[in-house]
PDB file of C-alpha atoms in Angstrom:
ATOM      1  CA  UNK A  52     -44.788 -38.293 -43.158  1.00 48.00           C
ATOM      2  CA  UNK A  53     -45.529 -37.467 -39.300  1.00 51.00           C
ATOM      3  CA  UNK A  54     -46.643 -41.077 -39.415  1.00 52.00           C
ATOM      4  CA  UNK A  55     -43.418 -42.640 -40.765  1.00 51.00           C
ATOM      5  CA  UNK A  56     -42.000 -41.051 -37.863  1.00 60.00           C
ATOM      6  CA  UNK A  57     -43.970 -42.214 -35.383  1.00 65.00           C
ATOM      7  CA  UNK A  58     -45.695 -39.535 -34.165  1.00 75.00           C
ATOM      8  CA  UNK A  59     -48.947 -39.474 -35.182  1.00 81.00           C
ATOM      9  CA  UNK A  60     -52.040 -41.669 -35.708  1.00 84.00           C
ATOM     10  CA  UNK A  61     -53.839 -42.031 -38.273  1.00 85.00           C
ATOM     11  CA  UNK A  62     -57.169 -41.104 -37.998  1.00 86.00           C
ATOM     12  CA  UNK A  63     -59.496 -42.877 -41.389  1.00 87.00           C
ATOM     13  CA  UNK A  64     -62.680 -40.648 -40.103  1.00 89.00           C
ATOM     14  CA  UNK A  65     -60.976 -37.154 -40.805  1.00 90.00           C
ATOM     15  CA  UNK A  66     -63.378 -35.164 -42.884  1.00 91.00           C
ATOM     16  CA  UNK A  67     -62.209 -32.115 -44.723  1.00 92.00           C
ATOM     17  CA  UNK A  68     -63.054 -28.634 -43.627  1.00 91.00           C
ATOM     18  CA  UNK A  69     -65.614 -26.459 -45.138  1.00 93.00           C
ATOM     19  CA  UNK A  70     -65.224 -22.301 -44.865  1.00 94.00           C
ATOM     20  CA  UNK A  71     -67.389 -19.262 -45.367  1.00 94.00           C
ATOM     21  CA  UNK A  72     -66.040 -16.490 -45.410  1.00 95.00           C
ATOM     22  CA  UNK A  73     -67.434 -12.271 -45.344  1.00 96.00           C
ATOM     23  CA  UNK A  74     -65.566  -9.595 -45.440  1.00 95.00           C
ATOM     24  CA  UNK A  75     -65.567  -5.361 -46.043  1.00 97.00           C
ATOM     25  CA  UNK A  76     -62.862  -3.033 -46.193  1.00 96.00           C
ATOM     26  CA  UNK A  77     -61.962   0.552 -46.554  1.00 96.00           C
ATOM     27  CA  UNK A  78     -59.332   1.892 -48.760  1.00 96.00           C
ATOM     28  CA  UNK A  79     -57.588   5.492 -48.666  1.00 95.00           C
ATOM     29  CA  UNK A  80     -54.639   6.897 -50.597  1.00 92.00           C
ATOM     30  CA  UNK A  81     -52.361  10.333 -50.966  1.00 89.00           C
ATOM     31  CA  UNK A  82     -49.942  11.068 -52.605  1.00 88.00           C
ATOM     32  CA  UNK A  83     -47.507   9.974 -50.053  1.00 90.00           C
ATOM     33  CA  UNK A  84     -49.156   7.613 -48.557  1.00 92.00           C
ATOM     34  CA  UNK A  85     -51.955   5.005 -48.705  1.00 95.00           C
ATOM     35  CA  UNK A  86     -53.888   2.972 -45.665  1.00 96.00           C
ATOM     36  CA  UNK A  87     -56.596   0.706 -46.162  1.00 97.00           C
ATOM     37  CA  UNK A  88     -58.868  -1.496 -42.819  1.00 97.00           C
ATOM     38  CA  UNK A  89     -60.355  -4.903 -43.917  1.00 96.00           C
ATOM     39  CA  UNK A  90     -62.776  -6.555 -41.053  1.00 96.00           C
ATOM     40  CA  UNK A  91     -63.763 -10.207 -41.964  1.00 96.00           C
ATOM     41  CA  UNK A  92     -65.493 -13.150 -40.584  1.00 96.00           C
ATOM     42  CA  UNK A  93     -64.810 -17.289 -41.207  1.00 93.00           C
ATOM     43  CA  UNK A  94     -67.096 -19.760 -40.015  1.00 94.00           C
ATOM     44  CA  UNK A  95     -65.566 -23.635 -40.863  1.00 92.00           C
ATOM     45  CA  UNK A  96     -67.506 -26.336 -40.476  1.00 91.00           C
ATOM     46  CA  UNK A  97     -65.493 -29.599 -39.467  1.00 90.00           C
ATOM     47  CA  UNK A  98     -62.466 -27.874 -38.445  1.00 89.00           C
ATOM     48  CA  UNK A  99     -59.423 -29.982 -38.342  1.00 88.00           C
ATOM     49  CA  UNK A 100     -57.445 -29.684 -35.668  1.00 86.00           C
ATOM     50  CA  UNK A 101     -55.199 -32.484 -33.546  1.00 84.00           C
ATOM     51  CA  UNK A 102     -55.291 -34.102 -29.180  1.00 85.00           C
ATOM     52  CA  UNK A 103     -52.809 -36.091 -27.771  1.00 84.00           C
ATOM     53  CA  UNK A 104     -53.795 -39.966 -27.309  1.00 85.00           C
ATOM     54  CA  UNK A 105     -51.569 -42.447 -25.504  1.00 80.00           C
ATOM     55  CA  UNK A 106     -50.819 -45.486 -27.348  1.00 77.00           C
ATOM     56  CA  UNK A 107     -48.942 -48.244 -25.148  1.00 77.00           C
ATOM     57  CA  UNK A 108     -47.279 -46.134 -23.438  1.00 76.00           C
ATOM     58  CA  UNK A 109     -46.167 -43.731 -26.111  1.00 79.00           C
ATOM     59  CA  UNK A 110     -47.812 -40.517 -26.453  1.00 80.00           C
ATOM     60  CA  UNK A 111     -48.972 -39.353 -29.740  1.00 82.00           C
ATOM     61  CA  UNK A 112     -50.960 -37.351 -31.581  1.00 84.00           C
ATOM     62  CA  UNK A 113     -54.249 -37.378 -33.789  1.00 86.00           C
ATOM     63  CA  UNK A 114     -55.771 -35.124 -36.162  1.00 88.00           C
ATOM     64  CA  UNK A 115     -59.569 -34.669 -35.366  1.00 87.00           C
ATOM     65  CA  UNK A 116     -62.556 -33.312 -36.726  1.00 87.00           C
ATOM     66  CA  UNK A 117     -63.918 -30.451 -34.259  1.00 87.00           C
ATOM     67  CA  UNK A 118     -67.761 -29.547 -34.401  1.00 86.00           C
ATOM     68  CA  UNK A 119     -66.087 -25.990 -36.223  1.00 89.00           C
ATOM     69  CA  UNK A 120     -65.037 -22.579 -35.411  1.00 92.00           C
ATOM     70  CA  UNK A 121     -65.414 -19.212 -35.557  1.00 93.00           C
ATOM     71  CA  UNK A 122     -62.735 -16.321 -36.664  1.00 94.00           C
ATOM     72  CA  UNK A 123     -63.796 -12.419 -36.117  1.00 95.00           C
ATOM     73  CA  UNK A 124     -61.041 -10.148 -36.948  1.00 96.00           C
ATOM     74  CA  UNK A 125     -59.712  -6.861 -38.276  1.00 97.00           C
ATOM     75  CA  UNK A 126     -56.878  -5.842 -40.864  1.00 97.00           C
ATOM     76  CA  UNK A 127     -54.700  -2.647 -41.101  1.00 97.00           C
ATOM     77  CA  UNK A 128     -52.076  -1.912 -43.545  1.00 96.00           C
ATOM     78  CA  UNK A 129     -50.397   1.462 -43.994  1.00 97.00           C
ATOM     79  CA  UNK A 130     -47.874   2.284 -46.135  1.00 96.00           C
ATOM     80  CA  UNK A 131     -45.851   5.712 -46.818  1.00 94.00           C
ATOM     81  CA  UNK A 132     -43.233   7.805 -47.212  1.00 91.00           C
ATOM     82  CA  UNK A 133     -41.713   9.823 -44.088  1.00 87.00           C
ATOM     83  CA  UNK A 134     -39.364  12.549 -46.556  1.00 85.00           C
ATOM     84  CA  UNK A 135     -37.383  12.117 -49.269  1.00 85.00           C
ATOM     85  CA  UNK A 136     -35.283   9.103 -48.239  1.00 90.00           C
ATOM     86  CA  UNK A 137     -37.380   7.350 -45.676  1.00 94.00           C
ATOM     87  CA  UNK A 138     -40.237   5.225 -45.480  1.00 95.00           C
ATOM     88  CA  UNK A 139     -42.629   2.899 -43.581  1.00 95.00           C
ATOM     89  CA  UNK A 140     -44.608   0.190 -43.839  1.00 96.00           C
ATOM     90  CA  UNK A 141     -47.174  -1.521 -41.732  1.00 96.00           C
ATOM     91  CA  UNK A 142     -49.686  -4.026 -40.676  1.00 97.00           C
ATOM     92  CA  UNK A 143     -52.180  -5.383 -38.108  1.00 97.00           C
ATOM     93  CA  UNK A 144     -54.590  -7.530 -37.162  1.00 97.00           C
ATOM     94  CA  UNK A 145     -55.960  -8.476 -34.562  1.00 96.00           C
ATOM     95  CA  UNK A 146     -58.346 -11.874 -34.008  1.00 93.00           C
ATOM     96  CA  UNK A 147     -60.816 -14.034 -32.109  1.00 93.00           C
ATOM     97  CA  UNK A 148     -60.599 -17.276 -33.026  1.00 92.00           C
ATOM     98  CA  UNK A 149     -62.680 -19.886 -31.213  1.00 91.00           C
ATOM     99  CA  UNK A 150     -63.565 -23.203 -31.523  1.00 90.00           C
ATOM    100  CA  UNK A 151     -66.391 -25.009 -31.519  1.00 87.00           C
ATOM    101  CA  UNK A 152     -66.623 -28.389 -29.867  1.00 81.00           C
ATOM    102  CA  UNK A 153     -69.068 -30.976 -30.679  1.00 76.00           C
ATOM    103  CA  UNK A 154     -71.214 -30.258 -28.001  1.00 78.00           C
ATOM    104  CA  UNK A 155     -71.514 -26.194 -29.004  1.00 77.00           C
ATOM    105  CA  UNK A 156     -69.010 -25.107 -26.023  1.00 85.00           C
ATOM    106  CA  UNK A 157     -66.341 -22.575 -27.497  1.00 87.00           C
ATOM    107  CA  UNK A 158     -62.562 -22.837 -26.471  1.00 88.00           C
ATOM    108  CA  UNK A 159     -59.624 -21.126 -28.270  1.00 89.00           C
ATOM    109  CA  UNK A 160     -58.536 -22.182 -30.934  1.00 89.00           C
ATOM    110  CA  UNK A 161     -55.027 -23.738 -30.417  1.00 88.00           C
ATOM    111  CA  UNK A 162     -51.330 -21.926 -32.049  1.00 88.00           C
ATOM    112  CA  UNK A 163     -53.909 -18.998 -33.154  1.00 91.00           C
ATOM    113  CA  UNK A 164     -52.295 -15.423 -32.210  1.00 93.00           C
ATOM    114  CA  UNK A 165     -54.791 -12.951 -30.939  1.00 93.00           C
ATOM    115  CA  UNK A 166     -52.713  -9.839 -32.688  1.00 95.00           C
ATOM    116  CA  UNK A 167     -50.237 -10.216 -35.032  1.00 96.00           C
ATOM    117  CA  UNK A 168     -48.265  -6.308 -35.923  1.00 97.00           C
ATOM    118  CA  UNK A 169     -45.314  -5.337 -38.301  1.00 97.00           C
ATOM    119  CA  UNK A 170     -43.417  -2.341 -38.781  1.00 96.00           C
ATOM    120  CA  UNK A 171     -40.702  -1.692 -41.132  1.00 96.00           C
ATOM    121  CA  UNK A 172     -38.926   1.582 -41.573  1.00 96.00           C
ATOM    122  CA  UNK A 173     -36.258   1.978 -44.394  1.00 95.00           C
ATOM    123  CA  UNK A 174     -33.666   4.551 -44.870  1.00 94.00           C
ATOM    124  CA  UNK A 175     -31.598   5.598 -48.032  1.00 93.00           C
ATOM    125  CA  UNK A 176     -28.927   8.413 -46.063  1.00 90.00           C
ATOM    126  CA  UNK A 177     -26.689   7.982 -49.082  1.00 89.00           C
ATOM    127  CA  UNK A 178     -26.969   6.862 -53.088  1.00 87.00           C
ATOM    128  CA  UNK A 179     -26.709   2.912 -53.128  1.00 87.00           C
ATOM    129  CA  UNK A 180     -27.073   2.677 -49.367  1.00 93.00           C
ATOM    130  CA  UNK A 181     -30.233   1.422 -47.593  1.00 94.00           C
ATOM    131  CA  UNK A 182     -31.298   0.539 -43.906  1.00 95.00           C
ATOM    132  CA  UNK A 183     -34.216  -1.550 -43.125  1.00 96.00           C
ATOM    133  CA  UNK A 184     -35.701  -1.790 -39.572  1.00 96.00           C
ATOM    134  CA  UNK A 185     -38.168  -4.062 -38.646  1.00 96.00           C
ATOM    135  CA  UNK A 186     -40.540  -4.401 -35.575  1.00 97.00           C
ATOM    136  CA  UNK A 187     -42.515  -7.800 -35.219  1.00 96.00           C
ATOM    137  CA  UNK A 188     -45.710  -8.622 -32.441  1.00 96.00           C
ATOM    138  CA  UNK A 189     -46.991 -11.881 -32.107  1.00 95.00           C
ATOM    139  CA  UNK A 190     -50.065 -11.455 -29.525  1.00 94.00           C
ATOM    140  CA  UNK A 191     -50.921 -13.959 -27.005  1.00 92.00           C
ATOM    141  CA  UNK A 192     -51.871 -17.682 -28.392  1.00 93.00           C
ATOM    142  CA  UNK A 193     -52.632 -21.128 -26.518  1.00 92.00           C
ATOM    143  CA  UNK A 194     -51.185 -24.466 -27.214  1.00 89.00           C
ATOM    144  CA  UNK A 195     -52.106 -28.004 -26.154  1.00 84.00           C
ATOM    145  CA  UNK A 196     -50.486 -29.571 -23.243  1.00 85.00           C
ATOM    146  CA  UNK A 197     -50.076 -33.691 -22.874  1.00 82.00           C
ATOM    147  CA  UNK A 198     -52.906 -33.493 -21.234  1.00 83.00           C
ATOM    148  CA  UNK A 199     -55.136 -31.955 -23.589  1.00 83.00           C
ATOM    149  CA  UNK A 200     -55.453 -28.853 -21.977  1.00 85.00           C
ATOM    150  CA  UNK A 201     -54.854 -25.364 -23.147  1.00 88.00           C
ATOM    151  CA  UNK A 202     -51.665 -23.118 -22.169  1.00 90.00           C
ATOM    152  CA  UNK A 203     -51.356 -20.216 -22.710  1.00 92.00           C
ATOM    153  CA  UNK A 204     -48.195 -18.985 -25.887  1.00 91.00           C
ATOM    154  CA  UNK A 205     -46.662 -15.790 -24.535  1.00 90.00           C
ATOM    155  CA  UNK A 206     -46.884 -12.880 -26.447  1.00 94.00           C
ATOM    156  CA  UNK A 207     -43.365 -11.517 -28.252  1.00 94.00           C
ATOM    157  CA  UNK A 208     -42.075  -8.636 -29.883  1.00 95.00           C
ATOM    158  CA  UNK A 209     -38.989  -8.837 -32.273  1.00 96.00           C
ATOM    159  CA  UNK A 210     -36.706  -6.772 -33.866  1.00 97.00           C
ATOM    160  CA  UNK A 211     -34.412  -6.848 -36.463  1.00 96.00           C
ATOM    161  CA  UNK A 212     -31.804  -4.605 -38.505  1.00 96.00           C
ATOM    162  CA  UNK A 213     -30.493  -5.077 -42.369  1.00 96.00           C
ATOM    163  CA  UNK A 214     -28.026  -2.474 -44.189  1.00 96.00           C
ATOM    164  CA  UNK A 215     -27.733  -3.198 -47.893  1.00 95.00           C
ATOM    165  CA  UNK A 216     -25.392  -1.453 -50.519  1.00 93.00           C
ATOM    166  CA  UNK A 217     -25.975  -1.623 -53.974  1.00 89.00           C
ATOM    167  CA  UNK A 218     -23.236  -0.340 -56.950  1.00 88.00           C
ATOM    168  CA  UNK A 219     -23.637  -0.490 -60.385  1.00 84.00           C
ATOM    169  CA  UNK A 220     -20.011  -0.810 -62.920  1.00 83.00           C
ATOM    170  CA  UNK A 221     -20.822   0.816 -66.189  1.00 79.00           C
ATOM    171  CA  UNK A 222     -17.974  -0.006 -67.871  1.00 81.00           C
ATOM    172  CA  UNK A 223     -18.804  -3.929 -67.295  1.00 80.00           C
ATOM    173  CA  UNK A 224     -22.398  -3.604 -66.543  1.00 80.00           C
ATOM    174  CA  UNK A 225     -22.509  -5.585 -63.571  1.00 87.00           C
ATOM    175  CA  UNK A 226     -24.501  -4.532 -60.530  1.00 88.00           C
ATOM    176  CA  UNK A 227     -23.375  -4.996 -57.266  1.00 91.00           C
ATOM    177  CA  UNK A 228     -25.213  -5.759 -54.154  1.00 91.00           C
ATOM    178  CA  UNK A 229     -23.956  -6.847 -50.117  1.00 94.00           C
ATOM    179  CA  UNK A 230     -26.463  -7.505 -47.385  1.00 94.00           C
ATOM    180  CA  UNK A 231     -25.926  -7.455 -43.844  1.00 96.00           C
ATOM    181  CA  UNK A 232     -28.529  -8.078 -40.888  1.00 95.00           C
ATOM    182  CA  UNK A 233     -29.381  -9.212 -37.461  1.00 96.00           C
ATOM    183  CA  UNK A 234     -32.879 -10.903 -37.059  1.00 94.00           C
ATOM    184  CA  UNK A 235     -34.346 -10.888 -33.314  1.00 95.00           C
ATOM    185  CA  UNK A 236     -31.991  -8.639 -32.204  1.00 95.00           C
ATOM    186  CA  UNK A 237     -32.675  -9.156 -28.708  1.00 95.00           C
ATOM    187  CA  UNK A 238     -32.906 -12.835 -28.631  1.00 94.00           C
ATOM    188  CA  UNK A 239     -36.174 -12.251 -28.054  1.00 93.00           C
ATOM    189  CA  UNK A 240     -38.744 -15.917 -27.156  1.00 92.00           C
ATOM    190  CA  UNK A 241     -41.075 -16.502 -29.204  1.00 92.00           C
ATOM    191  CA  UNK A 242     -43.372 -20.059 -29.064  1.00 91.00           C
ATOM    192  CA  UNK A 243     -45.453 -20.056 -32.023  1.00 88.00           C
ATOM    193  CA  UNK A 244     -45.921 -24.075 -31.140  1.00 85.00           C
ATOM    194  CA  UNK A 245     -45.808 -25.236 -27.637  1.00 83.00           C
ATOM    195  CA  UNK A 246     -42.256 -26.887 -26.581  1.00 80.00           C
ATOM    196  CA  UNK A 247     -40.939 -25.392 -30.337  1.00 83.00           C
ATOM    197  CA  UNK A 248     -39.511 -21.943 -29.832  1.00 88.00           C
ATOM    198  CA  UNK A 249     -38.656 -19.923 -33.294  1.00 89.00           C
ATOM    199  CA  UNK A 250     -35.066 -19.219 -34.060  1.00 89.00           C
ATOM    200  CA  UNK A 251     -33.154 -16.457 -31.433  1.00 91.00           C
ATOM    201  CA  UNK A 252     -30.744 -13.940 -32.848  1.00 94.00           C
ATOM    202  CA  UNK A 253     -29.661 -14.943 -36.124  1.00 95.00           C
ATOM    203  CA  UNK A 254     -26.946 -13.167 -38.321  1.00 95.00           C
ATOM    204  CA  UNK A 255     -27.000 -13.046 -42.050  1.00 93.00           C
ATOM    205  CA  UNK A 256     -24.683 -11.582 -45.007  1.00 93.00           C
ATOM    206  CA  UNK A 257     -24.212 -12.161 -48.280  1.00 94.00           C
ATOM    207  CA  UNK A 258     -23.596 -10.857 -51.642  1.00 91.00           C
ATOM    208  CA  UNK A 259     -24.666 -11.201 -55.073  1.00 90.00           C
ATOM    209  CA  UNK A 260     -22.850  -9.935 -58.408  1.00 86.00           C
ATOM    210  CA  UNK A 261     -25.913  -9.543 -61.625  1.00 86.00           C
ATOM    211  CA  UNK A 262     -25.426  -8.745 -64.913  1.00 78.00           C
TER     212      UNK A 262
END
């Protein structure tokens, strides 16, 4: 496909990647609440990843074979209830991915976030009413300039706001349900691929009618 539009090259010498992977964890839960930490390691052998080459002119871009790379990280996940009509959820991990070049030097590894965190809080003040509020990190990455180069992604926090209602009719047993949210409530950037920033504040609502 990204060659019937002219953007990338072919490359007939792309092998396919080969991954180990280790990893441990810890698990806890409460009554009210449960957390668990998962540490893990990956080591890939012929990692794929892509360079810029110019072709008459034209820049485009390739998918190569590095010499492999390397991913330490950690996991956390908690999850729990904060009273009778609240709640949270959450994650986080955090990473060091490098990579591997054919001559054993280690670089980043390209549109790979170092720490990537969620929060999510939900309310239910009333019967059939619930509020969701979400929190969203993506840590510092690095993309790949024209030039081949590294830059560095910025880091980015996002936030984001849903209210949902929900109604049941018993006398025509049909449920009920409206949505309304703001994602990104700030507008905040975020770059998860160099010169391709993710949606800014988007508004959605809706509604659905079940039997």
């Amino acid at each position: 496909f990204g060659t019937a539009l002219d953007r990338f090259i072919l490359n007939p010498n792309l092998k396919p990647e080969r991954t180990w992977m280790l990893e441990g964890g810890w698990h806890r839960a409460g009554e009210r609440w449960q957390a668990e930490a998962i540490g893990f390691l990956q080591r890939t052998t012929d990692t794929i990843d892509q360079e810029n080459v110019t072709v008459d002119g034209v820049r485009k871009r390739q998918r190569i074979n590095l010499g492999g790379s390397r991913v330490v990280g950690v996991e956390w996940q908690a999850a729990g209830d904060l009273g009778a009509k609240a709640g949270f959820q959450g994650h986080l991990t955090w990473l060091r991915p490098l990579a591997i070049e054919e001559d054993g030097t280690k670089r980043h590894l390209t549109e790979k976030p170092e720490v990537l965190a969620t929060v999510l809080v939900h309310l239910r003040p009333l019967r059939g009413i619930r509020i969701d509020m979400s929190a969203i990190h993506t840590g510092r990455a690095y993309g790949l300039a024209t030039d081949n180069s590294l830059v560095v992604l910025p880091a980015a926090w996002r936030f984001g706001a849903r209210l949902t209602t929900q109604r049941y009719f018993a006398d025509s047993g049909l449920f009920l349900q409206t949505y309304a949210g703001v994602d990104n409530v700030f507008d905040a950037l975020h770059v998860p691929q160099l010169g391709l920033p993710d949606a800014g504040r988007t508004v959605r609502f809706g509604m659905s009618l079940a039997r």
